[in-house]
């Protein structure tokens, strides 16, 4: 193909919805660019491919095109514009973060990539805030709470720069960490600037609300918990990238005594487990769904039928008890794979702790699922 044709194909590929079709087209363009020894076109297409992989369930596949880009940057930095270099640093963060989402990436490999990112940021005089954030999240993932707390303090006190995470999403990530440590009041405090509209982005405030639904419950702020769940689920129920937040909605239903609603959400979202956002969110969705099923069975609803849609296997009608057993097996398998990679039992222990949870209260009023129409 002529270069003009490839450039036109790349422009069209940018508009393809995220998924296998977009990935396949970008890989085709890269093959032609490499055959023509067109490094500039190969770089542009690979940066697009990395972003495309970051929106799929196979984010670990970005490591290969990222490695090519990083090698090219070290060999010929003049090929990269300032915006290219900034995008490459963003991709570097994504590569490290794949450790948290899949057990397919080796722990040593991810740590080496993070050390390399820190070295590059130091050399170029950038803030290390993004590095501190990743070190905090990795320590928490491995079950080293003491180290995670130390890194969180450094993360929160370091200066932000162009390499930092989204200012609107950062508080939600920090709140989720604090909530997992039982710091419910602080988790709510951290997201207040987002909930008040001082900070925000296109994904907020729903992600922040998802992070504090359970803290609200534990603090007895039932009206706030109800508002947070219903408002956030209106959006999360339909967005593919919101799959990682569905586990918190299921846990809200379990801990708030809304078992029928939890089963309804599980039935509505079950098909997404066959093609999840990543393995970490699949593990958490399965564990939270198993919790809902266990509590519902204990409450006498174990014979309710939930339809599991067809995928690579036929569709099936499962009782709540049967579905709960399947989800438990999925959660335990994925947690075991993470722990085998990590050399810990932290993820298995964390999922077991979820499954041992009990309702904190009787069901309480929820606002309407749909916002009131304007007068």
mmCIF file of C-alpha atoms in Angstrom:
data_model
loop_
_atom_site.group_PDB
_atom_site.id
_atom_site.type_symbol
_atom_site.label_atom_id
_atom_site.label_comp_id
_atom_site.label_asym_id
_atom_site.label_seq_id
_atom_site.Cartn_x
_atom_site.Cartn_y
_atom_site.Cartn_z
ATOM 1 C CA UNK A 1 0.000 0.000 0.000
ATOM 2 C CA UNK A 2 1.119 3.535 -0.719
ATOM 3 C CA UNK A 3 1.903 5.761 2.256
ATOM 4 C CA UNK A 4 -1.042 8.025 1.484
ATOM 5 C CA UNK A 5 -3.367 5.024 1.615
ATOM 6 C CA UNK A 6 -1.932 3.928 4.943
ATOM 7 C CA UNK A 7 -2.310 7.416 6.393
ATOM 8 C CA UNK A 8 -5.926 7.466 5.267
ATOM 9 C CA UNK A 9 -6.474 3.996 6.737
ATOM 10 C CA UNK A 10 -4.963 5.128 10.065
ATOM 11 C CA UNK A 11 -7.222 8.188 10.166
ATOM 12 C CA UNK A 12 -10.234 5.945 9.563
ATOM 13 C CA UNK A 13 -9.042 3.411 12.168
ATOM 14 C CA UNK A 14 -9.057 6.107 14.842
ATOM 15 C CA UNK A 15 -12.834 6.349 14.398
ATOM 16 C CA UNK A 16 -13.479 2.602 14.698
ATOM 17 C CA UNK A 17 -15.131 1.735 18.042
ATOM 18 C CA UNK A 18 -12.819 0.063 20.534
ATOM 19 C CA UNK A 19 -12.681 -3.690 20.140
ATOM 20 C CA UNK A 20 -11.199 -6.505 18.099
ATOM 21 C CA UNK A 21 -11.980 -4.845 14.767
ATOM 22 C CA UNK A 22 -10.013 -1.732 15.629
ATOM 23 C CA UNK A 23 -7.093 -3.766 16.961
ATOM 24 C CA UNK A 24 -6.984 -5.915 13.803
ATOM 25 C CA UNK A 25 -6.983 -2.871 11.511
ATOM 26 C CA UNK A 26 -4.202 -1.150 13.454
ATOM 27 C CA UNK A 27 -2.118 -4.315 13.420
ATOM 28 C CA UNK A 28 -2.606 -4.496 9.617
ATOM 29 C CA UNK A 29 -1.422 -0.916 9.214
ATOM 30 C CA UNK A 30 1.620 -1.589 11.432
ATOM 31 C CA UNK A 31 2.571 -4.610 9.321
ATOM 32 C CA UNK A 32 2.545 -2.469 6.175
ATOM 33 C CA UNK A 33 4.460 0.362 7.886
ATOM 34 C CA UNK A 34 7.151 -2.037 9.097
ATOM 35 C CA UNK A 35 7.448 -3.628 5.657
ATOM 36 C CA UNK A 36 8.036 -0.145 4.225
ATOM 37 C CA UNK A 37 10.467 0.743 7.059
ATOM 38 C CA UNK A 38 8.256 3.761 7.812
ATOM 39 C CA UNK A 39 9.138 4.412 11.462
ATOM 40 C CA UNK A 40 6.953 7.509 11.774
ATOM 41 C CA UNK A 41 3.843 5.712 10.583
ATOM 42 C CA UNK A 42 4.742 2.672 12.681
ATOM 43 C CA UNK A 43 5.000 4.892 15.748
ATOM 44 C CA UNK A 44 1.675 6.647 15.138
ATOM 45 C CA UNK A 45 -0.125 3.356 14.570
ATOM 46 C CA UNK A 46 1.441 1.712 17.633
ATOM 47 C CA UNK A 47 0.474 4.581 19.911
ATOM 48 C CA UNK A 48 -3.084 4.157 18.664
ATOM 49 C CA UNK A 49 -2.827 0.383 19.180
ATOM 50 C CA UNK A 50 -1.653 0.778 22.774
ATOM 51 C CA UNK A 51 -4.638 3.016 23.493
ATOM 52 C CA UNK A 52 -6.930 0.485 21.819
ATOM 53 C CA UNK A 53 -5.525 -2.364 23.925
ATOM 54 C CA UNK A 54 -6.050 -0.244 27.037
ATOM 55 C CA UNK A 55 -9.782 -0.356 26.319
ATOM 56 C CA UNK A 56 -9.982 -4.134 25.870
ATOM 57 C CA UNK A 57 -9.917 -7.148 28.175
ATOM 58 C CA UNK A 58 -6.402 -7.938 26.904
ATOM 59 C CA UNK A 59 -4.538 -4.859 28.057
ATOM 60 C CA UNK A 60 -1.422 -6.949 28.662
ATOM 61 C CA UNK A 61 -1.010 -7.132 24.879
ATOM 62 C CA UNK A 62 0.090 -3.477 24.877
ATOM 63 C CA UNK A 63 3.512 -4.538 26.211
ATOM 64 C CA UNK A 64 4.821 -5.500 22.772
ATOM 65 C CA UNK A 65 3.970 -2.265 20.883
ATOM 66 C CA UNK A 66 5.007 -0.235 23.927
ATOM 67 C CA UNK A 67 8.398 -1.971 23.992
ATOM 68 C CA UNK A 68 8.892 -1.079 20.321
ATOM 69 C CA UNK A 69 8.015 2.578 20.991
ATOM 70 C CA UNK A 70 10.305 2.829 24.016
ATOM 71 C CA UNK A 71 13.209 1.277 22.088
ATOM 72 C CA UNK A 72 12.612 3.686 19.239
ATOM 73 C CA UNK A 73 12.508 6.628 21.658
ATOM 74 C CA UNK A 74 15.887 5.669 23.117
ATOM 75 C CA UNK A 75 17.336 5.139 19.646
ATOM 76 C CA UNK A 76 15.956 8.250 17.951
ATOM 77 C CA UNK A 77 14.178 10.708 20.286
ATOM 78 C CA UNK A 78 13.956 13.232 17.462
ATOM 79 C CA UNK A 79 11.209 11.050 15.975
ATOM 80 C CA UNK A 80 8.957 12.009 18.902
ATOM 81 C CA UNK A 81 7.215 15.347 19.271
ATOM 82 C CA UNK A 82 6.592 16.736 22.752
ATOM 83 C CA UNK A 83 3.046 15.382 22.635
ATOM 84 C CA UNK A 84 4.351 11.974 21.478
ATOM 85 C CA UNK A 85 6.743 11.853 24.426
ATOM 86 C CA UNK A 86 3.955 12.781 26.827
ATOM 87 C CA UNK A 87 1.720 10.081 25.349
ATOM 88 C CA UNK A 88 4.561 7.553 25.674
ATOM 89 C CA UNK A 89 4.885 8.390 29.378
ATOM 90 C CA UNK A 90 1.137 7.907 29.732
ATOM 91 C CA UNK A 91 1.442 4.523 28.022
ATOM 92 C CA UNK A 92 4.303 3.671 30.388
ATOM 93 C CA UNK A 93 1.909 4.181 33.323
ATOM 94 C CA UNK A 94 -0.672 1.963 31.653
ATOM 95 C CA UNK A 95 1.890 -0.809 31.185
ATOM 96 C CA UNK A 96 2.756 -0.775 34.886
ATOM 97 C CA UNK A 97 -0.910 -0.664 35.862
ATOM 98 C CA UNK A 98 -1.586 -3.874 33.923
ATOM 99 C CA UNK A 99 -0.027 -5.628 36.934
ATOM 100 C CA UNK A 100 -3.138 -4.714 38.892
ATOM 101 C CA UNK A 101 -5.573 -5.941 36.268
ATOM 102 C CA UNK A 102 -4.167 -9.285 35.114
ATOM 103 C CA UNK A 103 -1.928 -12.062 36.428
ATOM 104 C CA UNK A 104 -0.469 -12.517 32.923
ATOM 105 C CA UNK A 105 2.187 -9.833 33.542
ATOM 106 C CA UNK A 106 5.088 -10.927 35.738
ATOM 107 C CA UNK A 107 5.622 -9.091 39.002
ATOM 108 C CA UNK A 108 9.326 -8.559 38.313
ATOM 109 C CA UNK A 109 8.539 -7.255 34.820
ATOM 110 C CA UNK A 110 6.044 -4.715 36.142
ATOM 111 C CA UNK A 111 8.391 -3.546 38.888
ATOM 112 C CA UNK A 112 11.211 -3.143 36.383
ATOM 113 C CA UNK A 113 8.930 -1.073 34.156
ATOM 114 C CA UNK A 114 8.004 1.125 37.123
ATOM 115 C CA UNK A 115 11.649 1.595 38.105
ATOM 116 C CA UNK A 116 12.387 2.584 34.510
ATOM 117 C CA UNK A 117 9.507 5.073 34.517
ATOM 118 C CA UNK A 118 10.830 6.641 37.732
ATOM 119 C CA UNK A 119 14.336 6.887 36.272
ATOM 120 C CA UNK A 120 13.074 8.617 33.135
ATOM 121 C CA UNK A 121 10.912 11.079 35.080
ATOM 122 C CA UNK A 122 13.821 11.953 37.370
ATOM 123 C CA UNK A 123 16.190 12.542 34.452
ATOM 124 C CA UNK A 124 13.682 14.849 32.769
ATOM 125 C CA UNK A 125 12.909 16.737 35.988
ATOM 126 C CA UNK A 126 9.270 15.651 36.249
ATOM 127 C CA UNK A 127 7.278 15.158 39.439
ATOM 128 C CA UNK A 128 7.246 11.579 40.772
ATOM 129 C CA UNK A 129 3.603 11.786 41.805
ATOM 130 C CA UNK A 130 2.524 9.266 39.151
ATOM 131 C CA UNK A 131 5.207 6.838 40.350
ATOM 132 C CA UNK A 132 4.115 7.183 43.974
ATOM 133 C CA UNK A 133 0.515 6.472 42.951
ATOM 134 C CA UNK A 134 1.528 3.284 41.148
ATOM 135 C CA UNK A 135 3.767 2.125 44.006
ATOM 136 C CA UNK A 136 0.875 2.696 46.424
ATOM 137 C CA UNK A 137 -1.579 0.710 44.322
ATOM 138 C CA UNK A 138 0.879 -2.145 43.771
ATOM 139 C CA UNK A 139 1.704 -2.383 47.498
ATOM 140 C CA UNK A 140 -2.011 -2.527 48.274
ATOM 141 C CA UNK A 141 -2.546 -5.173 45.598
ATOM 142 C CA UNK A 142 0.143 -7.309 47.233
ATOM 143 C CA UNK A 143 -1.376 -6.853 50.693
ATOM 144 C CA UNK A 144 1.367 -4.635 52.117
ATOM 145 C CA UNK A 145 -0.922 -2.074 53.741
ATOM 146 C CA UNK A 146 1.837 -0.375 55.728
ATOM 147 C CA UNK A 147 3.852 0.339 52.576
ATOM 148 C CA UNK A 148 0.707 1.344 50.684
ATOM 149 C CA UNK A 149 -0.155 3.897 53.373
ATOM 150 C CA UNK A 150 3.332 5.381 53.176
ATOM 151 C CA UNK A 151 3.159 5.633 49.388
ATOM 152 C CA UNK A 152 -0.324 7.154 49.633
ATOM 153 C CA UNK A 153 1.025 9.983 51.763
ATOM 154 C CA UNK A 154 3.780 10.648 49.234
ATOM 155 C CA UNK A 155 1.255 10.437 46.395
ATOM 156 C CA UNK A 156 -1.050 12.971 48.054
ATOM 157 C CA UNK A 157 1.738 15.396 48.973
ATOM 158 C CA UNK A 158 3.690 15.348 45.682
ATOM 159 C CA UNK A 159 3.175 18.037 43.077
ATOM 160 C CA UNK A 160 0.905 17.221 40.156
ATOM 161 C CA UNK A 161 2.145 17.641 36.595
ATOM 162 C CA UNK A 162 1.238 16.555 33.081
ATOM 163 C CA UNK A 163 2.082 12.935 33.934
ATOM 164 C CA UNK A 164 -0.359 12.756 36.833
ATOM 165 C CA UNK A 165 -3.613 10.851 36.678
ATOM 166 C CA UNK A 166 -6.838 12.733 35.993
ATOM 167 C CA UNK A 167 -7.479 15.227 38.794
ATOM 168 C CA UNK A 168 -11.113 14.164 38.963
ATOM 169 C CA UNK A 169 -10.398 10.420 39.100
ATOM 170 C CA UNK A 170 -7.497 10.513 41.566
ATOM 171 C CA UNK A 171 -9.701 11.149 44.642
ATOM 172 C CA UNK A 172 -11.961 8.229 43.699
ATOM 173 C CA UNK A 173 -8.965 5.885 43.473
ATOM 174 C CA UNK A 174 -7.670 7.110 46.815
ATOM 175 C CA UNK A 175 -11.117 6.740 48.404
ATOM 176 C CA UNK A 176 -11.334 3.127 47.228
ATOM 177 C CA UNK A 177 -7.993 2.399 48.896
ATOM 178 C CA UNK A 178 -9.013 4.098 52.132
ATOM 179 C CA UNK A 179 -12.334 2.270 52.187
ATOM 180 C CA UNK A 180 -10.577 -1.081 51.782
ATOM 181 C CA UNK A 181 -8.540 -0.230 54.902
ATOM 182 C CA UNK A 182 -11.648 0.647 56.911
ATOM 183 C CA UNK A 183 -11.004 4.412 56.727
ATOM 184 C CA UNK A 184 -14.607 5.200 55.814
ATOM 185 C CA UNK A 185 -14.784 8.789 57.050
ATOM 186 C CA UNK A 186 -11.550 9.705 55.298
ATOM 187 C CA UNK A 187 -12.688 7.961 52.107
ATOM 188 C CA UNK A 188 -15.779 10.174 52.021
ATOM 189 C CA UNK A 189 -13.762 13.292 52.836
ATOM 190 C CA UNK A 190 -11.328 12.669 49.979
ATOM 191 C CA UNK A 191 -14.047 12.677 47.313
ATOM 192 C CA UNK A 192 -15.943 15.717 48.627
ATOM 193 C CA UNK A 193 -14.272 18.082 46.076
ATOM 194 C CA UNK A 194 -15.531 15.797 43.301
ATOM 195 C CA UNK A 195 -19.035 15.473 44.719
ATOM 196 C CA UNK A 196 -19.224 19.250 45.192
ATOM 197 C CA UNK A 197 -18.140 19.883 41.607
ATOM 198 C CA UNK A 198 -14.807 21.483 42.493
ATOM 199 C CA UNK A 199 -12.969 18.673 40.680
ATOM 200 C CA UNK A 200 -14.362 16.558 37.900
ATOM 201 C CA UNK A 201 -14.037 14.869 34.545
ATOM 202 C CA UNK A 202 -16.280 13.034 32.104
ATOM 203 C CA UNK A 203 -16.362 9.955 34.397
ATOM 204 C CA UNK A 204 -17.359 11.855 37.527
ATOM 205 C CA UNK A 205 -19.110 12.046 39.909
ATOM 206 C CA UNK A 206 -20.323 8.480 39.295
ATOM 207 C CA UNK A 207 -16.954 6.814 39.941
ATOM 208 C CA UNK A 208 -16.511 8.780 43.144
ATOM 209 C CA UNK A 209 -20.028 7.831 44.228
ATOM 210 C CA UNK A 210 -19.261 4.160 43.603
ATOM 211 C CA UNK A 211 -16.178 4.451 45.808
ATOM 212 C CA UNK A 212 -18.168 5.756 48.797
ATOM 213 C CA UNK A 213 -21.426 3.772 48.589
ATOM 214 C CA UNK A 214 -20.237 1.182 51.115
ATOM 215 C CA UNK A 215 -18.470 3.754 53.362
ATOM 216 C CA UNK A 216 -21.759 5.675 53.502
ATOM 217 C CA UNK A 217 -23.501 2.456 54.578
ATOM 218 C CA UNK A 218 -20.940 1.737 57.258
ATOM 219 C CA UNK A 219 -21.223 5.289 58.565
ATOM 220 C CA UNK A 220 -25.018 4.996 58.789
ATOM 221 C CA UNK A 221 -25.550 7.641 56.103
ATOM 222 C CA UNK A 222 -28.249 5.579 54.431
ATOM 223 C CA UNK A 223 -29.846 8.361 52.369
ATOM 224 C CA UNK A 224 -26.448 9.309 50.946
ATOM 225 C CA UNK A 225 -25.696 5.660 50.221
ATOM 226 C CA UNK A 226 -29.010 5.210 48.419
ATOM 227 C CA UNK A 227 -28.544 8.344 46.320
ATOM 228 C CA UNK A 228 -24.963 7.360 45.453
ATOM 229 C CA UNK A 229 -25.901 3.854 44.336
ATOM 230 C CA UNK A 230 -28.898 4.789 42.238
ATOM 231 C CA UNK A 231 -27.248 7.762 40.543
ATOM 232 C CA UNK A 232 -24.032 5.892 39.767
ATOM 233 C CA UNK A 233 -25.766 2.725 38.573
ATOM 234 C CA UNK A 234 -27.887 4.657 36.074
ATOM 235 C CA UNK A 235 -24.627 5.231 34.215
ATOM 236 C CA UNK A 236 -22.580 2.170 35.125
ATOM 237 C CA UNK A 237 -25.272 -0.272 34.047
ATOM 238 C CA UNK A 238 -24.670 0.535 30.375
ATOM 239 C CA UNK A 239 -21.021 1.618 30.015
ATOM 240 C CA UNK A 240 -18.499 -1.053 29.126
ATOM 241 C CA UNK A 241 -15.628 0.713 30.882
ATOM 242 C CA UNK A 242 -17.725 0.856 34.057
ATOM 243 C CA UNK A 243 -17.640 -2.925 34.536
ATOM 244 C CA UNK A 244 -15.013 -2.604 37.343
ATOM 245 C CA UNK A 245 -17.539 -0.644 39.441
ATOM 246 C CA UNK A 246 -20.333 -3.217 39.262
ATOM 247 C CA UNK A 247 -18.846 -5.213 42.143
ATOM 248 C CA UNK A 248 -19.359 -2.258 44.480
ATOM 249 C CA UNK A 249 -22.986 -1.956 43.375
ATOM 250 C CA UNK A 250 -23.518 -5.641 44.142
ATOM 251 C CA UNK A 251 -21.816 -5.265 47.527
ATOM 252 C CA UNK A 252 -24.024 -2.262 48.269
ATOM 253 C CA UNK A 253 -27.094 -4.403 47.609
ATOM 254 C CA UNK A 254 -25.757 -7.242 49.766
ATOM 255 C CA UNK A 255 -24.731 -5.059 52.712
ATOM 256 C CA UNK A 256 -27.808 -2.850 52.446
ATOM 257 C CA UNK A 257 -30.187 -5.827 52.508
ATOM 258 C CA UNK A 258 -31.377 -5.198 48.934
ATOM 259 C CA UNK A 259 -31.011 -8.832 47.882
ATOM 260 C CA UNK A 260 -33.755 -8.828 45.230
ATOM 261 C CA UNK A 261 -32.216 -5.734 43.646
ATOM 262 C CA UNK A 262 -28.793 -7.381 43.822
ATOM 263 C CA UNK A 263 -30.141 -10.416 41.979
ATOM 264 C CA UNK A 264 -31.777 -8.169 39.385
ATOM 265 C CA UNK A 265 -28.460 -6.383 38.777
ATOM 266 C CA UNK A 266 -26.644 -9.697 38.617
ATOM 267 C CA UNK A 267 -29.134 -11.028 36.054
ATOM 268 C CA UNK A 268 -28.850 -7.836 34.010
ATOM 269 C CA UNK A 269 -25.039 -7.770 34.008
ATOM 270 C CA UNK A 270 -24.118 -11.469 34.062
ATOM 271 C CA UNK A 271 -23.373 -11.640 30.341
ATOM 272 C CA UNK A 272 -20.594 -9.070 30.746
ATOM 273 C CA UNK A 273 -18.628 -11.520 32.867
ATOM 274 C CA UNK A 274 -17.933 -13.584 29.736
ATOM 275 C CA UNK A 275 -16.004 -10.647 28.228
ATOM 276 C CA UNK A 276 -14.924 -8.597 31.252
ATOM 277 C CA UNK A 277 -12.961 -5.377 31.317
ATOM 278 C CA UNK A 278 -10.045 -7.257 32.904
ATOM 279 C CA UNK A 279 -9.389 -10.228 35.186
ATOM 280 C CA UNK A 280 -9.275 -8.168 38.392
ATOM 281 C CA UNK A 281 -12.747 -6.744 37.797
ATOM 282 C CA UNK A 282 -14.015 -10.192 36.779
ATOM 283 C CA UNK A 283 -12.725 -11.587 40.087
ATOM 284 C CA UNK A 284 -14.435 -8.860 42.098
ATOM 285 C CA UNK A 285 -17.699 -9.062 40.136
ATOM 286 C CA UNK A 286 -17.804 -12.839 40.638
ATOM 287 C CA UNK A 287 -17.056 -12.567 44.370
ATOM 288 C CA UNK A 288 -19.654 -9.827 44.926
ATOM 289 C CA UNK A 289 -22.198 -11.770 42.873
ATOM 290 C CA UNK A 290 -21.486 -14.915 44.880
ATOM 291 C CA UNK A 291 -22.075 -12.921 48.071
ATOM 292 C CA UNK A 292 -25.466 -11.711 46.812
ATOM 293 C CA UNK A 293 -26.408 -15.268 45.844
ATOM 294 C CA UNK A 294 -25.293 -16.693 49.198
ATOM 295 C CA UNK A 295 -27.284 -14.158 51.207
ATOM 296 C CA UNK A 296 -30.309 -14.538 48.929
ATOM 297 C CA UNK A 297 -30.212 -18.330 49.325
ATOM 298 C CA UNK A 298 -29.990 -17.955 53.095
ATOM 299 C CA UNK A 299 -33.054 -15.685 52.912
ATOM 300 C CA UNK A 300 -35.010 -18.382 51.098
ATOM 301 C CA UNK A 301 -34.517 -17.244 47.479
ATOM 302 C CA UNK A 302 -32.087 -19.968 46.440
ATOM 303 C CA UNK A 303 -34.511 -21.454 43.887
ATOM 304 C CA UNK A 304 -35.041 -18.224 41.940
ATOM 305 C CA UNK A 305 -33.998 -18.740 38.327
ATOM 306 C CA UNK A 306 -31.468 -16.453 36.650
ATOM 307 C CA UNK A 307 -30.806 -16.717 32.930
ATOM 308 C CA UNK A 308 -27.128 -16.983 31.988
ATOM 309 C CA UNK A 309 -26.884 -15.809 28.366
ATOM 310 C CA UNK A 310 -25.168 -17.842 25.685
ATOM 311 C CA UNK A 311 -21.530 -17.273 24.840
ATOM 312 C CA UNK A 312 -19.081 -20.009 23.871
ATOM 313 C CA UNK A 313 -21.504 -22.309 25.744
ATOM 314 C CA UNK A 314 -25.298 -22.565 25.495
ATOM 315 C CA UNK A 315 -27.551 -20.307 27.512
ATOM 316 C CA UNK A 316 -28.722 -21.813 30.773
ATOM 317 C CA UNK A 317 -31.300 -21.237 33.483
ATOM 318 C CA UNK A 318 -29.581 -21.468 36.874
ATOM 319 C CA UNK A 319 -30.964 -21.318 40.364
ATOM 320 C CA UNK A 320 -29.486 -18.657 42.608
ATOM 321 C CA UNK A 321 -27.704 -21.403 44.534
ATOM 322 C CA UNK A 322 -26.203 -22.867 41.346
ATOM 323 C CA UNK A 323 -25.153 -19.485 40.012
ATOM 324 C CA UNK A 324 -23.589 -18.606 43.356
ATOM 325 C CA UNK A 325 -21.487 -21.768 43.247
ATOM 326 C CA UNK A 326 -20.314 -20.970 39.708
ATOM 327 C CA UNK A 327 -19.420 -17.391 40.624
ATOM 328 C CA UNK A 328 -17.585 -18.535 43.751
ATOM 329 C CA UNK A 329 -15.480 -20.928 41.671
ATOM 330 C CA UNK A 330 -14.642 -18.133 39.218
ATOM 331 C CA UNK A 331 -13.642 -15.722 41.982
ATOM 332 C CA UNK A 332 -11.489 -18.317 43.747
ATOM 333 C CA UNK A 333 -9.765 -19.338 40.507
ATOM 334 C CA UNK A 334 -8.874 -15.765 39.542
ATOM 335 C CA UNK A 335 -7.771 -14.846 43.066
ATOM 336 C CA UNK A 336 -5.575 -17.944 43.125
ATOM 337 C CA UNK A 337 -3.970 -16.950 39.825
ATOM 338 C CA UNK A 338 -3.165 -13.468 41.118
ATOM 339 C CA UNK A 339 -1.755 -14.906 44.347
ATOM 340 C CA UNK A 340 0.362 -17.456 42.471
ATOM 341 C CA UNK A 341 1.877 -14.629 40.438
ATOM 342 C CA UNK A 342 2.333 -12.414 43.510
ATOM 343 C CA UNK A 343 3.637 -15.047 45.915
ATOM 344 C CA UNK A 344 0.987 -14.068 48.513
ATOM 345 C CA UNK A 345 -2.504 -15.130 49.552
ATOM 346 C CA UNK A 346 -3.815 -11.579 49.754
ATOM 347 C CA UNK A 347 -6.340 -11.632 46.916
ATOM 348 C CA UNK A 348 -7.800 -14.957 48.057
ATOM 349 C CA UNK A 349 -8.069 -13.583 51.583
ATOM 350 C CA UNK A 350 -9.667 -10.368 50.368
ATOM 351 C CA UNK A 351 -12.315 -12.215 48.369
ATOM 352 C CA UNK A 352 -12.969 -14.557 51.307
ATOM 353 C CA UNK A 353 -13.502 -11.515 53.529
ATOM 354 C CA UNK A 354 -16.058 -10.149 51.059
ATOM 355 C CA UNK A 355 -17.891 -13.477 51.039
ATOM 356 C CA UNK A 356 -18.089 -13.497 54.824
ATOM 357 C CA UNK A 357 -19.838 -10.102 54.956
ATOM 358 C CA UNK A 358 -23.373 -9.780 56.301
ATOM 359 C CA UNK A 359 -26.064 -7.128 55.766
ATOM 360 C CA UNK A 360 -25.458 -4.019 57.852
ATOM 361 C CA UNK A 361 -29.118 -2.999 57.977
ATOM 362 C CA UNK A 362 -32.604 -3.786 56.725
ATOM 363 C CA UNK A 363 -33.529 -2.488 53.266
ATOM 364 C CA UNK A 364 -34.171 1.248 53.251
ATOM 365 C CA UNK A 365 -35.880 3.499 50.680
ATOM 366 C CA UNK A 366 -34.084 4.073 47.394
ATOM 367 C CA UNK A 367 -34.782 7.039 45.112
ATOM 368 C CA UNK A 368 -36.400 6.337 41.734
ATOM 369 C CA UNK A 369 -34.197 4.614 39.187
ATOM 370 C CA UNK A 370 -34.872 7.422 36.736
ATOM 371 C CA UNK A 371 -34.358 11.109 37.601
ATOM 372 C CA UNK A 372 -37.495 13.185 37.828
ATOM 373 C CA UNK A 373 -38.404 14.960 34.593
ATOM 374 C CA UNK A 374 -37.933 18.695 34.525
ATOM 375 C CA UNK A 375 -41.128 20.654 34.982
#
